[in-house]
């Protein structure tokens, strides 16, 4: 029999018992819809995280000094003073797998502009920072090497700080005071949004590193709290970490057995780790949804078994006029697949609608992935084959004489 | 080739192994039916006549013996091959019509062609021809439940004929019909046999139905106990050319 004939027959049989068909495919509908909605949510979350990590800068490597250990009391990361400006200089000179490195020391300050003031973080850093962190200036200009060299008291405001101090006014060429030192505003950073840790990256002020050392650092002029480096490309990020580690260990005269007194993290690793988390989250949600697909399949099997029993006589008639076992098998299999594919199609539409509803009402990002929709639909078809096979084989194995006599 | 029997059995037996003692439903039946014959198979219930029909219709498998249909040994075929023989060589007519419900007369008749792999257009043409042949040319789109018993049986006969089988097997074809309709169906069988040369084997337990045939085979306890033309004393339900004088005499 041609596929067209088989499909027409299957649709006709299903149409005869619409209520039963609808109830049967409900399990598949819910299963597929759940898979679609869950994966849409998971993928949305994944993209969100990826976007946040990308906002930190590309090929980014973060160096912070090790922890202090005073009589067994360990301070947090960056609490020690094991990395100094000479280390940064050495890294810049010696490590070929990084293109740029920018120290970044910071402290909490109160910044004043006219009669407005705002508590924020001031960061002393070099012009390399803008490139390493992939952070542009939308208004004005970043500070330059000349500013570093001449210790010009200029600053670049984060978007949040600019808004808090100047509202809608243009802050460029206005003056602010940080720790009583007047700084001229030369630029405003492009808004970056939240960091993956949830802090507002735009709530900051950048000043030249040389100025920071002289005017802000107090006695700890040579210490480095953090440095950002850029690997020459994404593939050499790990090599860069290894090279930097080697240089620093040598400079710090660490023995083979000694632990690093600093920590270097590669953003690609951080990104990979968080991607892994969100991927396994998506997988988990998807497989929970997949279980309902399984339950839906059992529903189809149940209905097909009932159908085979009800239609024993029909099977007998078909066999008597020449249907082979295979013809009967295929007929019932196609029926099961059509049932589950109907469920799959409704499920895809329903799941898409649920995902839309979720993102509209909760503001979560959802991403409808056509590939996943196609996969879920294909899986629902496969569920039909898998759960329809046994009932169909039962039908095909009937003895014609018994089937004809069945009342 | 023309003298190849349509049905040729040698020592055909069917034993059911139910319970402690095996039940012999058919014992050592050796029989030949030639092309163009019209055979009535008679006997009490349990005599083996239905078993015989199921065996030659390839719905059931014999326990022993040789069974040739149209010269082909069919006793030891695979179930697929049996399905093909059922499809090509045998047309069935049942007491209960056995039409597919909620399926038009046309589609019911097309069914054997569907499994023979005939294309849609040729199917429709052959089914229309077969339905016209049984006098239902006007009702091809009707569903079985819109047809009378006699009309349903005509659809079943059209279905049996549509593949141009060597043999038409009818199992109590008039069992569910009133006497008027019975006569219509029997006239149809006679017409098919006389004018179209179709070989008919018909199971019945009614004497006047059996009397329509050219040859009566009587079963008892799994054996053939009588084989020959219907006795002169049996009055056929309808006029048949080979006994025209008798009917006229009776009337």
XYZ file of C-alpha atoms in Angstrom:
658
model
C 0.000 0.000 0.000
C 1.245 3.465 -0.744
C 2.138 5.796 2.093
C -0.632 8.119 0.996
C -3.218 5.340 1.280
C -1.836 4.353 4.683
C -1.946 7.919 5.980
C -5.450 8.466 4.673
C -6.585 5.275 6.362
C -4.886 6.251 9.635
C -6.441 9.726 9.654
C -9.846 8.260 8.927
C -9.617 5.768 11.779
C -8.401 8.489 14.162
C -11.161 10.867 13.054
C -13.758 8.223 13.917
C -12.797 8.421 17.561
C -11.764 12.005 18.097
C -12.297 12.142 21.850
C -10.179 9.067 22.408
C -7.491 10.313 20.052
C -7.341 13.674 21.823
C -7.021 12.051 25.251
C -4.395 9.673 23.924
C -2.190 12.367 22.459
C -2.550 14.604 25.519
C 0.410 12.879 27.148
C 2.562 13.514 24.086
C 1.313 17.104 23.866
C 2.289 17.776 27.473
C 5.594 15.971 27.080
C 6.653 17.816 23.940
C 5.361 21.161 25.243
C 7.315 20.668 28.461
C 10.496 19.823 26.568
C 10.101 22.864 24.316
C 9.319 25.257 27.165
C 12.038 23.919 29.488
C 14.707 23.978 26.815
C 13.608 27.477 25.760
C 14.039 28.606 29.366
C 17.357 26.813 29.795
C 18.765 28.128 26.540
C 17.612 31.617 27.499
C 19.416 31.411 30.825
C 22.490 30.050 29.068
C 22.568 32.938 26.611
C 22.105 35.386 29.460
C 25.111 34.023 31.297
C 27.185 33.877 28.134
C 26.345 37.509 27.429
C 27.341 38.551 30.948
C 30.621 36.695 30.737
C 31.347 38.186 27.342
C 30.777 41.609 28.930
C 33.894 41.060 31.046
C 36.061 41.170 27.955
C 37.300 38.710 25.406
C 40.259 36.393 26.071
C 40.370 37.870 29.548
C 42.769 36.571 32.183
C 42.438 37.792 35.739
C 45.418 37.906 38.127
C 44.932 38.454 41.843
C 47.430 38.049 44.662
C 47.185 35.043 46.936
C 45.550 34.986 50.320
C 47.226 36.212 53.446
C 47.895 33.625 56.087
C 48.608 35.190 59.422
C 48.935 32.538 62.117
C 46.532 30.327 60.263
C 43.907 33.007 59.677
C 43.521 33.192 55.927
C 42.308 36.370 54.315
C 40.203 36.368 51.162
C 41.544 36.354 47.638
C 43.541 39.506 46.896
C 44.115 40.211 50.545
C 47.842 39.669 50.413
C 50.438 41.900 48.870
C 52.413 39.316 46.973
C 52.055 40.931 43.556
C 53.624 44.292 42.886
C 54.066 46.702 39.996
C 57.413 45.130 39.059
C 55.674 41.774 38.606
C 53.232 43.382 36.188
C 56.125 45.009 34.350
C 57.903 41.639 34.138
C 54.780 39.932 32.839
C 54.339 42.597 30.184
C 57.950 42.160 29.096
C 58.351 38.419 29.294
C 55.051 36.692 28.546
C 54.601 36.532 24.785
C 51.215 34.821 24.940
C 49.542 37.924 26.321
C 49.086 41.033 24.263
C 48.218 43.463 27.016
C 48.154 43.658 30.782
C 46.520 46.317 32.920
C 46.847 46.628 36.709
C 43.668 47.710 38.434
C 43.738 48.916 42.012
C 40.566 50.100 43.551
C 38.996 51.579 46.612
C 35.689 52.864 47.830
C 35.487 56.650 47.639
C 33.008 59.436 47.843
C 32.992 61.376 44.595
C 31.725 64.959 44.575
C 30.572 67.134 41.694
C 29.182 70.513 42.613
C 26.534 69.851 45.243
C 26.031 66.203 44.201
C 27.980 63.314 45.639
C 28.015 59.552 45.185
C 29.785 56.639 46.840
C 31.534 54.509 44.262
C 34.677 52.556 43.444
C 37.622 54.358 41.945
C 39.963 52.208 39.880
C 43.474 53.203 38.992
C 44.407 51.514 35.768
C 46.359 51.934 32.541
C 44.901 52.633 29.058
C 45.323 48.921 28.241
C 42.354 48.309 30.551
C 39.849 49.539 27.947
C 41.055 47.025 25.387
C 41.526 44.122 27.783
C 38.088 44.522 29.316
C 36.609 45.297 25.898
C 35.089 48.431 27.345
C 34.441 51.385 25.111
C 33.955 55.053 25.865
C 30.719 56.392 24.412
C 31.262 60.046 25.132
C 34.672 61.732 25.223
C 37.805 59.587 25.211
C 39.639 57.068 27.364
C 42.725 58.281 29.188
C 45.978 57.963 27.295
C 49.588 56.983 27.858
C 50.328 60.681 27.942
C 47.908 61.078 30.844
C 49.785 58.245 32.610
C 53.150 59.746 31.940
C 52.210 63.284 32.930
C 50.040 62.122 35.815
C 47.124 64.129 34.496
C 44.244 64.226 36.930
C 41.583 63.058 34.523
C 38.858 60.482 34.999
C 36.420 58.409 32.994
C 33.028 57.860 34.634
C 30.976 54.713 34.585
C 27.462 55.195 33.252
C 25.867 54.876 36.683
C 28.191 57.419 38.258
C 27.701 59.862 35.377
C 23.940 59.651 35.771
C 24.043 59.972 39.556
C 26.273 63.048 39.474
C 25.213 64.863 36.342
C 21.787 63.494 35.463
C 21.181 64.108 31.794
C 23.923 66.750 31.488
C 27.097 66.008 29.537
C 29.807 65.397 32.193
C 32.747 65.759 29.802
C 35.067 68.638 30.775
C 33.257 69.040 34.075
C 35.159 68.667 37.315
C 34.743 66.158 40.096
C 36.595 65.714 43.364
C 37.833 62.357 44.603
C 39.437 62.386 48.037
C 39.655 66.163 47.745
C 41.660 65.882 44.523
C 40.000 67.593 41.536
C 39.737 65.512 38.377
C 38.592 66.584 34.949
C 36.030 64.249 33.370
C 37.246 63.237 29.926
C 34.816 60.451 29.053
C 31.877 58.229 29.971
C 32.070 54.433 29.649
C 29.596 52.444 27.592
C 27.025 50.806 29.890
C 28.011 47.213 30.623
C 25.274 46.073 32.967
C 25.526 43.466 35.657
C 28.526 41.249 36.114
C 27.901 37.486 36.349
C 28.199 37.982 40.114
C 25.393 40.523 40.081
C 27.356 43.705 40.787
C 26.786 46.851 38.744
C 29.871 47.161 36.545
C 28.924 50.718 35.574
C 29.220 51.991 39.127
C 32.906 52.900 38.862
C 35.360 55.692 38.028
C 38.623 55.104 36.169
C 41.706 57.253 36.739
C 45.296 56.883 35.463
C 47.233 54.254 37.376
C 50.124 56.662 38.028
C 47.758 59.181 39.593
C 46.157 56.439 41.692
C 49.585 55.347 43.013
C 50.536 58.870 43.954
C 47.254 60.241 45.299
C 45.086 57.311 46.409
C 47.239 54.323 47.350
C 48.748 55.736 50.505
C 51.542 53.522 51.744
C 50.705 50.585 49.467
C 51.922 52.284 46.336
C 53.618 49.261 44.830
C 51.004 46.637 45.603
C 48.678 45.286 42.959
C 45.148 44.269 43.910
C 44.227 42.882 40.525
C 45.451 42.866 36.963
C 43.656 42.091 33.759
C 45.520 40.542 30.843
C 44.421 39.641 27.338
C 45.642 36.448 25.726
C 46.776 36.948 22.145
C 43.846 34.788 21.043
C 41.192 32.555 22.539
C 43.217 29.389 21.880
C 46.271 30.560 23.786
C 44.369 31.557 26.937
C 45.507 28.474 28.822
C 49.095 28.829 27.573
C 49.050 32.437 28.743
C 47.924 31.374 32.194
C 50.744 28.806 32.340
C 53.354 31.301 31.121
C 52.253 33.959 33.597
C 52.296 31.418 36.404
C 55.841 30.352 35.503
C 57.135 33.914 35.427
C 55.530 34.851 38.724
C 56.691 31.682 40.484
C 60.230 32.369 39.383
C 60.079 35.982 40.495
C 58.613 34.978 43.855
C 61.280 32.263 44.307
C 58.694 29.606 44.992
C 59.929 26.054 45.491
C 58.592 23.200 43.410
C 56.402 22.087 46.302
C 55.145 25.523 47.296
C 51.684 26.679 46.371
C 51.173 29.703 44.156
C 50.961 32.910 46.205
C 48.679 34.400 43.552
C 45.835 33.195 41.442
C 45.343 33.467 37.722
C 42.011 32.676 36.195
C 41.204 32.333 32.577
C 37.803 33.677 31.608
C 37.334 30.964 29.039
C 37.463 28.454 31.922
C 34.983 30.452 33.935
C 32.744 30.715 30.908
C 33.063 27.011 30.199
C 32.237 26.144 33.798
C 29.147 28.277 33.889
C 28.105 27.077 30.468
C 28.452 23.542 31.717
C 26.240 24.362 34.693
C 23.539 25.886 32.563
C 23.824 23.115 29.997
C 23.349 20.414 32.579
C 20.464 22.461 33.960
C 18.873 22.485 30.515
C 19.546 18.789 30.152
C 17.978 18.087 33.526
C 14.872 20.130 32.764
C 14.683 18.558 29.332
C 14.930 15.026 30.659
C 12.296 15.607 33.311
C 10.087 16.791 30.466
C 11.198 13.754 28.468
C 9.748 11.493 31.151
C 6.298 12.870 30.417
C 6.940 12.072 26.760
C 7.560 8.503 27.863
C 4.286 8.465 29.792
C 2.570 9.818 26.697
C 4.038 6.938 24.713
C 2.562 4.445 27.142
C -0.809 6.124 26.596
C -0.444 5.551 22.878
C 0.481 1.935 23.413
C -2.597 1.461 25.572
C -4.914 2.977 22.992
C -3.349 0.980 20.188
C -3.765 -2.257 22.145
C -7.440 -1.472 22.693
C -7.762 -0.587 19.035
C -6.173 -3.858 17.918
C -8.532 -5.838 20.129
C -11.568 -3.914 18.940
C -10.607 -4.378 15.336
C -9.627 -8.036 15.472
C -12.389 -8.866 13.019
C -11.259 -6.149 10.624
C -7.750 -7.601 10.794
C -9.203 -11.031 10.002
C -11.081 -9.669 6.989
C -7.994 -7.907 5.706
C -5.938 -11.067 6.088
C -8.618 -13.168 4.373
C -8.520 -10.961 1.283
C -4.734 -11.103 1.124
C -3.118 -8.729 3.622
C 0.302 -9.977 4.679
C 1.424 -9.770 8.305
C 3.633 -6.886 7.274
C 0.695 -4.969 5.767
C -1.164 -5.191 9.088
C 1.953 -4.252 11.056
C 2.570 -1.184 8.921
C -1.071 -0.129 9.067
C -1.145 -0.056 12.863
C 2.335 1.388 13.127
C 1.394 4.271 10.835
C -1.687 4.850 12.944
C 0.405 5.043 16.117
C 2.925 7.362 14.496
C 0.214 9.630 13.108
C -1.319 9.816 16.585
C 1.957 10.700 18.257
C 2.966 13.101 15.491
C -0.332 14.955 15.936
C 0.515 15.152 19.633
C 4.021 16.310 18.774
C 2.810 19.069 16.468
C 0.298 20.361 19.006
C 2.966 20.050 21.695
C 5.480 22.169 19.763
C 2.921 24.933 19.266
C 1.764 24.715 22.870
C 5.310 24.669 24.254
C 6.235 27.704 22.204
C 3.174 29.495 23.538
C 4.043 28.558 27.137
C 7.610 29.819 26.668
C 6.291 33.101 25.302
C 3.861 33.400 28.187
C 6.643 32.722 30.698
C 8.934 35.365 29.289
C 6.073 37.864 29.039
C 4.914 37.368 32.613
C 8.202 36.765 34.440
C 10.660 38.590 32.238
C 12.870 35.497 31.930
C 14.672 35.216 28.673
C 13.419 32.279 26.608
C 14.898 31.185 23.325
C 12.761 29.132 20.959
C 15.136 26.782 19.217
C 13.695 25.413 15.936
C 16.246 22.596 16.106
C 14.917 21.470 19.471
C 11.348 21.787 18.181
C 12.209 19.586 15.203
C 13.968 17.157 17.518
C 11.027 17.001 19.942
C 8.683 16.419 17.018
C 10.936 13.680 15.654
C 11.159 12.110 19.102
C 7.373 12.089 19.382
C 7.282 10.261 16.056
C 9.863 7.823 17.352
C 7.752 7.365 20.485
C 4.906 6.370 18.175
C 7.067 3.802 16.427
C 8.461 2.476 19.687
C 5.209 2.232 21.614
C 3.122 1.366 18.574
C 5.317 -1.519 17.546
C 4.197 -4.026 20.128
C 0.438 -3.545 19.554
C 1.018 -3.547 15.792
C 2.982 -6.769 16.007
C 0.210 -8.313 18.057
C -2.183 -7.403 15.284
C 0.122 -8.766 12.600
C 0.602 -12.041 14.423
C -3.092 -12.816 14.655
C -4.162 -16.004 12.979
C -6.602 -15.158 10.172
C -9.065 -17.868 11.172
C -9.078 -16.807 14.846
C -9.341 -13.141 13.921
C -12.313 -13.802 11.630
C -14.130 -15.781 14.310
C -13.497 -13.133 16.985
C -16.718 -11.673 18.332
C -3.213 -27.006 -18.436
C -6.956 -26.639 -18.688
C -7.482 -29.996 -16.974
C -5.448 -28.957 -13.918
C -7.900 -29.262 -11.017
C -8.657 -26.026 -9.172
C -8.677 -27.980 -5.941
C -6.700 -31.178 -5.566
C -6.372 -32.816 -2.151
C -4.759 -36.133 -1.251
C -5.244 -37.483 2.264
C -5.990 -34.038 3.616
C -6.374 -34.120 7.423
C -6.808 -31.659 10.249
C -6.311 -32.726 13.866
C -6.881 -30.354 16.772
C -4.747 -31.111 19.804
C -7.169 -29.673 22.322
C -7.540 -31.330 25.713
C -6.317 -34.881 26.369
C -7.558 -36.536 23.207
C -6.842 -35.058 19.786
C -9.960 -34.200 17.812
C -9.948 -35.272 14.196
C -11.864 -32.585 12.295
C -10.958 -33.820 8.861
C -9.694 -37.310 8.081
C -7.963 -38.293 4.886
C -9.982 -36.331 2.381
C -9.018 -36.920 -1.245
C -10.987 -34.749 -3.613
C -10.687 -32.917 -6.895
C -12.654 -29.924 -8.087
C -12.248 -28.911 -11.713
C -12.577 -25.595 -13.411
C -16.156 -24.508 -13.957
C -17.666 -26.779 -11.339
C -20.344 -25.641 -8.883
C -19.933 -27.701 -5.730
C -22.143 -27.649 -2.655
C -20.473 -28.874 0.532
C -23.057 -30.186 2.983
C -23.068 -31.903 6.331
C -24.174 -31.462 9.926
C -22.300 -29.031 12.122
C -19.056 -30.610 13.280
C -18.954 -32.794 10.179
C -15.748 -31.137 8.991
C -17.210 -29.088 6.128
C -16.123 -25.730 7.613
C -12.682 -27.085 8.404
C -12.424 -28.239 4.789
C -13.393 -24.760 3.585
C -10.871 -23.056 5.887
C -8.146 -25.372 4.631
C -8.778 -24.851 0.929
C -9.225 -21.119 1.573
C -5.786 -21.114 3.221
C -7.171 -19.578 6.387
C -6.013 -22.649 8.302
C -3.150 -25.105 7.886
C -3.653 -28.846 7.332
C -2.090 -31.370 9.725
C -1.330 -33.894 6.989
C -1.875 -34.415 3.331
C -1.430 -32.694 0.029
C -3.344 -29.583 -0.971
C -2.935 -28.092 -4.427
C -4.745 -24.956 -5.513
C -4.771 -24.364 -9.250
C -1.790 -26.703 -9.523
C 0.250 -25.033 -6.769
C 1.172 -27.007 -3.660
C 0.028 -24.714 -0.866
C 0.230 -26.998 2.154
C 3.653 -25.815 3.231
C 3.841 -22.172 2.259
C 5.022 -19.373 4.533
C 2.314 -17.120 5.899
C 3.300 -14.398 3.425
C 2.968 -16.774 0.492
C -0.374 -17.962 1.857
C -1.544 -14.358 2.004
C -0.575 -13.951 -1.630
C -2.430 -17.106 -2.681
C -5.509 -15.919 -0.746
C -5.180 -12.637 -2.546
C -4.757 -13.968 -6.075
C -6.439 -17.352 -6.269
C -9.298 -17.362 -3.776
C -12.344 -15.153 -3.284
C -14.236 -15.493 -0.018
C -17.903 -14.970 0.697
C -18.937 -15.365 4.326
C -22.255 -15.943 6.058
C -21.829 -12.711 8.026
C -20.700 -10.723 4.930
C -17.574 -9.518 6.741
C -17.452 -6.094 5.162
C -15.378 -3.333 6.755
C -17.659 -1.002 8.683
C -17.849 2.678 7.808
C -16.079 1.923 4.558
C -17.898 2.410 1.265
C -18.924 -0.506 -0.963
C -16.353 0.699 -3.446
C -13.509 0.678 -0.953
C -14.529 -2.688 0.429
C -14.329 -4.136 -3.070
C -10.984 -2.422 -3.677
C -9.455 -4.051 -0.597
C -7.953 -7.175 -2.260
C -6.504 -4.989 -5.039
C -4.958 -2.726 -2.416
C -2.994 -5.670 -1.043
C -2.176 -6.831 -4.566
C -0.424 -3.519 -5.125
C -2.766 -2.276 -7.846
C -2.715 1.483 -8.488
C -5.596 3.709 -7.405
C -7.066 4.271 -10.864
C -7.016 0.591 -11.862
C -8.474 -0.307 -8.460
C -11.410 2.022 -8.888
C -12.054 0.730 -12.390
C -11.958 -2.952 -11.414
C -14.115 -2.341 -8.313
C -16.716 -0.468 -10.362
C -16.804 -3.305 -12.871
C -17.202 -5.935 -10.145
C -19.964 -3.975 -8.412
C -21.797 -3.520 -11.709
C -21.456 -7.236 -12.327
C -23.292 -8.023 -9.072
C -25.946 -5.392 -9.833
C -24.778 -2.693 -7.426
C -23.480 -0.201 -9.991
C -25.767 2.448 -8.496
C -24.693 2.097 -4.895
C -20.915 2.128 -5.007
C -20.566 4.980 -2.495
C -22.917 3.482 0.095
C -21.693 2.339 3.477
C -22.526 -1.245 4.485
C -25.066 -0.073 7.085
C -26.937 1.764 4.312
C -27.366 -1.482 2.384
C -29.745 -4.420 2.864
C -28.403 -7.851 3.781
C -28.652 -9.042 0.185
C -26.878 -5.947 -1.074
C -24.129 -6.372 1.508
C -23.640 -9.950 0.363
C -23.432 -8.702 -3.226
C -20.678 -6.291 -2.165
C -18.891 -9.222 -0.550
C -19.263 -11.246 -3.755
C -17.923 -8.344 -5.810
C -14.965 -8.161 -3.405
C -14.392 -11.908 -3.840
C -14.441 -11.572 -7.627
C -12.473 -8.375 -8.104
C -9.097 -10.099 -8.257
C -10.399 -12.628 -10.787
C -9.648 -15.628 -8.575
C -9.582 -19.232 -9.725
C -12.045 -20.150 -7.031
C -15.017 -18.585 -5.287
C -15.462 -19.971 -1.765
C -18.774 -19.284 -0.092
C -19.364 -20.293 3.524
C -23.122 -20.381 4.132
C -23.578 -17.331 1.897
C -27.359 -17.317 2.307
C -27.416 -18.242 5.989
C -28.334 -14.721 7.098
C -30.735 -13.929 4.259
C -34.483 -14.324 3.772
C -35.780 -16.624 1.048
C -36.275 -13.896 -1.585
C -32.777 -12.534 -1.102
C -31.410 -16.071 -0.934
C -32.819 -16.708 -4.398
C -31.258 -13.486 -5.735
C -27.830 -14.440 -4.406
C -28.127 -17.997 -5.711
C -29.133 -16.682 -9.150
C -26.013 -14.549 -9.056
C -23.841 -17.570 -8.251
C -25.446 -19.576 -11.079
C -24.928 -16.676 -13.467
C -21.283 -16.329 -12.462
C -20.757 -20.054 -12.888
C -22.619 -20.453 -16.187
C -21.843 -17.199 -17.946
C -18.422 -16.338 -16.509
C -17.051 -19.803 -15.910
C -16.253 -19.152 -12.276
C -15.618 -22.189 -10.097
C -17.849 -22.068 -7.016
C -17.532 -24.083 -3.824
C -20.360 -23.337 -1.416
C -20.981 -24.643 2.078
C -24.629 -24.874 3.053
C -26.894 -26.893 5.302
C -30.057 -26.161 3.338
C -31.186 -28.808 0.899
C -32.767 -26.426 -1.622
C -29.607 -24.325 -1.691
C -27.389 -27.370 -2.152
C -29.696 -28.581 -4.923
C -28.738 -25.556 -7.005
C -25.220 -26.944 -7.426
C -23.938 -29.361 -10.058
C -22.227 -31.566 -7.473
C -22.824 -32.240 -3.799
C -20.075 -33.333 -1.429
C -21.380 -34.491 1.927
C -19.183 -34.628 5.001
C -19.740 -36.699 8.111
C -17.295 -37.024 11.002
C -14.461 -35.655 8.906
C -15.015 -38.029 5.980
C -16.643 -37.560 2.601
C -19.682 -39.820 2.678
C -21.319 -38.754 -0.566
C -19.994 -37.149 -3.746
C -22.133 -36.712 -6.833
C -24.862 -34.683 -8.476
C -27.654 -33.510 -6.165
C -30.281 -36.229 -5.678
C -33.298 -36.006 -7.948
C -35.572 -35.602 -4.933
C -33.927 -32.314 -3.838
C -35.746 -29.287 -5.194
C -33.451 -26.393 -6.096
C -34.353 -22.948 -4.739
C -33.815 -21.358 -8.140
C -33.998 -22.458 -11.717
C -30.711 -23.886 -12.963
C -29.943 -24.718 -16.584
C -28.608 -28.169 -15.797
C -31.871 -29.102 -14.010
C -34.308 -26.945 -15.920
C -36.685 -29.785 -16.646
C -36.923 -30.811 -12.998
C -37.852 -27.342 -11.796
C -40.442 -27.004 -14.471
C -41.737 -30.394 -13.525
C -41.972 -29.406 -9.899
C -43.786 -26.218 -10.765
